[in-house]
PDB file of C-alpha atoms in Angstrom:
ATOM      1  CA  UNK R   3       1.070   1.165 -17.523  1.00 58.00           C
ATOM      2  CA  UNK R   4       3.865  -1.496 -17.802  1.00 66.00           C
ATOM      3  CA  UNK R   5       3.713  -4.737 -16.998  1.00 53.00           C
ATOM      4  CA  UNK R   6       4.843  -4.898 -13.409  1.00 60.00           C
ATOM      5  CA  UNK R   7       2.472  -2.181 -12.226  1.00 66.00           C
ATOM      6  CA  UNK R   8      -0.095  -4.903 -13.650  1.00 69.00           C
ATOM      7  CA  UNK R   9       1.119  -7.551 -12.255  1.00 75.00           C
ATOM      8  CA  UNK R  10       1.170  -5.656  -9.301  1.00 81.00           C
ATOM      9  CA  UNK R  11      -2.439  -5.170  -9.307  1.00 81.00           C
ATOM     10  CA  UNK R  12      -3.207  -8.562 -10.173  1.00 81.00           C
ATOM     11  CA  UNK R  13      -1.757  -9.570  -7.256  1.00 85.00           C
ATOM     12  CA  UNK R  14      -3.688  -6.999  -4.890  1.00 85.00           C
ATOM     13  CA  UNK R  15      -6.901  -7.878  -6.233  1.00 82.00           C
ATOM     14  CA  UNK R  16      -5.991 -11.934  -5.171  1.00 82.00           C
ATOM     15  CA  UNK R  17      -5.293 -11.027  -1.568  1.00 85.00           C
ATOM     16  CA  UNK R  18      -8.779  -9.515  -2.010  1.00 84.00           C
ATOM     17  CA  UNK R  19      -8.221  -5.731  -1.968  1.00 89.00           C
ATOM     18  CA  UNK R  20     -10.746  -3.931  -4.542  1.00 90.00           C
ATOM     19  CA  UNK R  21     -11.051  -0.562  -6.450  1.00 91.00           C
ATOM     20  CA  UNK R  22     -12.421   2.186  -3.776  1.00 94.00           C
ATOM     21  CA  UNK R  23     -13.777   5.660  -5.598  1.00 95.00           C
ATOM     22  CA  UNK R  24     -14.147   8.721  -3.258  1.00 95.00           C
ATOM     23  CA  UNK R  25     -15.328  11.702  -4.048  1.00 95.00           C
ATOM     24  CA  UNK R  26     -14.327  14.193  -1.465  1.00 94.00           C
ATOM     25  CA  UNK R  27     -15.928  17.360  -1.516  1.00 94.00           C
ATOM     26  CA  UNK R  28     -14.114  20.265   0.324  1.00 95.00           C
ATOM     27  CA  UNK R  29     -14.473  24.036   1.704  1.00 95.00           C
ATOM     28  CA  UNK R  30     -12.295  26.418  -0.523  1.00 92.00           C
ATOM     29  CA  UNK R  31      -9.759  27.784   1.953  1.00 89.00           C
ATOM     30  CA  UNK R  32     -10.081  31.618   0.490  1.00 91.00           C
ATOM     31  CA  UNK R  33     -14.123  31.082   0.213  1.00 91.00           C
ATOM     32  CA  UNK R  34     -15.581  29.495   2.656  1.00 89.00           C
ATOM     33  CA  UNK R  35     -19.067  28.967   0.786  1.00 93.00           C
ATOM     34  CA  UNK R  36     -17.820  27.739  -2.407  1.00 94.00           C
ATOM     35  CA  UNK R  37     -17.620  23.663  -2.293  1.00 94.00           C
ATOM     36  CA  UNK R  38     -15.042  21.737  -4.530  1.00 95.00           C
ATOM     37  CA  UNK R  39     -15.400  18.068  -5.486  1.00 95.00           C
ATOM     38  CA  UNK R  40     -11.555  15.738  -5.598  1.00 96.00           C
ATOM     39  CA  UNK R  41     -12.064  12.123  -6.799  1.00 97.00           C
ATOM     40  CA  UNK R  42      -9.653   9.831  -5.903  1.00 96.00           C
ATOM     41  CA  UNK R  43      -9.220   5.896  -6.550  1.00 95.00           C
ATOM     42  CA  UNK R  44      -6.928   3.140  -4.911  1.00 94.00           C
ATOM     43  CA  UNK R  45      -6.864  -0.472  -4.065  1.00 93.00           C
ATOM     44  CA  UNK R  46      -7.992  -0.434  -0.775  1.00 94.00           C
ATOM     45  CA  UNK R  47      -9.658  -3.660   1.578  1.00 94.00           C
ATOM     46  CA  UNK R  48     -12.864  -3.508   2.553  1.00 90.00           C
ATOM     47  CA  UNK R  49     -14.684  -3.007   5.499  1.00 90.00           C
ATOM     48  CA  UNK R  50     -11.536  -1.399   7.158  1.00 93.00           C
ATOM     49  CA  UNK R  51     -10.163   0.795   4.232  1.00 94.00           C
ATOM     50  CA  UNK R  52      -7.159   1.416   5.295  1.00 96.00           C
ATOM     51  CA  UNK R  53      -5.632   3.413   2.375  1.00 96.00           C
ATOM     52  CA  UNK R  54      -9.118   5.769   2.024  1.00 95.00           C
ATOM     53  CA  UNK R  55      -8.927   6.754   6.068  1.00 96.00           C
ATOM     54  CA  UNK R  56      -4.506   7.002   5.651  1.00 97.00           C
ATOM     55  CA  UNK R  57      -5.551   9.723   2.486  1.00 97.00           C
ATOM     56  CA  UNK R  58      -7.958  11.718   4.709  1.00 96.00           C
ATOM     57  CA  UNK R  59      -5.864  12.009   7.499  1.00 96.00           C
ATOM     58  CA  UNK R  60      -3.236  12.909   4.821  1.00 97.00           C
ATOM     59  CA  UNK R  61      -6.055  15.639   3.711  1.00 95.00           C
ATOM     60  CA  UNK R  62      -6.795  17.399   6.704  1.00 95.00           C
ATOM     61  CA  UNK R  63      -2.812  17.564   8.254  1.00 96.00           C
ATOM     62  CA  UNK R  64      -1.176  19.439   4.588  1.00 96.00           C
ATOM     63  CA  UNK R  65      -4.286  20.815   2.892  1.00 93.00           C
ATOM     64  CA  UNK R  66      -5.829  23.383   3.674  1.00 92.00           C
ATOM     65  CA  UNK R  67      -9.230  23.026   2.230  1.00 92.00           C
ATOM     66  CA  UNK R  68     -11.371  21.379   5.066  1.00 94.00           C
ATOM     67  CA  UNK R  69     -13.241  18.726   4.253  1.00 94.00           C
ATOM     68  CA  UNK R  70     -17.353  18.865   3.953  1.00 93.00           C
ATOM     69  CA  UNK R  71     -17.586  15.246   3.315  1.00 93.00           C
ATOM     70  CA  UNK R  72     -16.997  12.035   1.771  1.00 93.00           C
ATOM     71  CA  UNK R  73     -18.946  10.141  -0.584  1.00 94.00           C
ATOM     72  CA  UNK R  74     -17.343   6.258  -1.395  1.00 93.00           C
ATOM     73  CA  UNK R  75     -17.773   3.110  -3.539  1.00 93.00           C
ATOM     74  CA  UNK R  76     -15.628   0.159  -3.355  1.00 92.00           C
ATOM     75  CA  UNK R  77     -15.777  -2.684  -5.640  1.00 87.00           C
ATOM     76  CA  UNK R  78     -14.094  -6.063  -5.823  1.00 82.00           C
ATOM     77  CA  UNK R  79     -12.807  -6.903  -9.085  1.00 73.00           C
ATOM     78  CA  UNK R  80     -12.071 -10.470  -8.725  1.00 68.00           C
ATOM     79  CA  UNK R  81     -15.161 -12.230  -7.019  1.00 60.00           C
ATOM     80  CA  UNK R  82     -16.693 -15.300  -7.982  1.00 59.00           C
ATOM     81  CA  UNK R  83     -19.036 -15.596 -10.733  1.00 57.00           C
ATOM     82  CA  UNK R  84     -22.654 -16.726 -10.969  1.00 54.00           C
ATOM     83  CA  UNK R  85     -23.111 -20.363 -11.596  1.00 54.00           C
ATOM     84  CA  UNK R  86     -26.513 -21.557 -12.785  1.00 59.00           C
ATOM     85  CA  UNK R  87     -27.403 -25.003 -13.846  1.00 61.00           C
ATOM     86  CA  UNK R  88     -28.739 -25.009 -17.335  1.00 63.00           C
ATOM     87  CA  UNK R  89     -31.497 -27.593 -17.580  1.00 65.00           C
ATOM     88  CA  UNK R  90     -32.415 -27.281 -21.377  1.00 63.00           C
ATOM     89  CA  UNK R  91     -31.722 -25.196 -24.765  1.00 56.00           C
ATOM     90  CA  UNK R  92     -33.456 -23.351 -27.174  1.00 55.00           C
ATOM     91  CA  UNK R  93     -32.654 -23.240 -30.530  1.00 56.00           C
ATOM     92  CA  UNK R  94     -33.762 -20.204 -32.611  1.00 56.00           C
ATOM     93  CA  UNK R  95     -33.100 -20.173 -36.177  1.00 53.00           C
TER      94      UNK R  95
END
């Protein structure tokens, strides 16, 4: 990966896009019975994921496995953290 594709992510994950994982299971086209898993990960935005719904639209126009269904996780990579107010210290030694 060079350093502009990086920088390139950096920048989606500021405008507050995260990493969405789908795992698309389809029909074979020659056997209809047999089921096939695709995973498949992009920067997308959450709730509307744009990019996931623009791939399986994508999916069912030029391929000709039909989809069974969709299975998805998004997450966002750069949220804020946990803050805690520390009140005292232990010491082990």
């Amino acid at each position: 990966m060079t350093l502009g594709q990086r920088r390139g992510e950096v920048e989606l994950m500021l405008k507050g896009y995260g990493l969405t994982t789908a795992e698309i299971f389809y029909r074979m086209p020659d056997y209809r019975n047999v089921l096939n898993t695709f995973v498949w990960q992009h920067y997308d935005l959450a709730p509307d994921y744009p990019e996931l719904f623009r791939f399986i639209e994508f999916w069912q126009e030029k391929i000709e496995g039909p989809l069974h269904s969709v299975r998805f996780t998004h997450r966002k990579l750069i949220a804020p953290n946990e803050w805690r107010n520390v009140v005292g210290e232990f010491r082990l030694q």
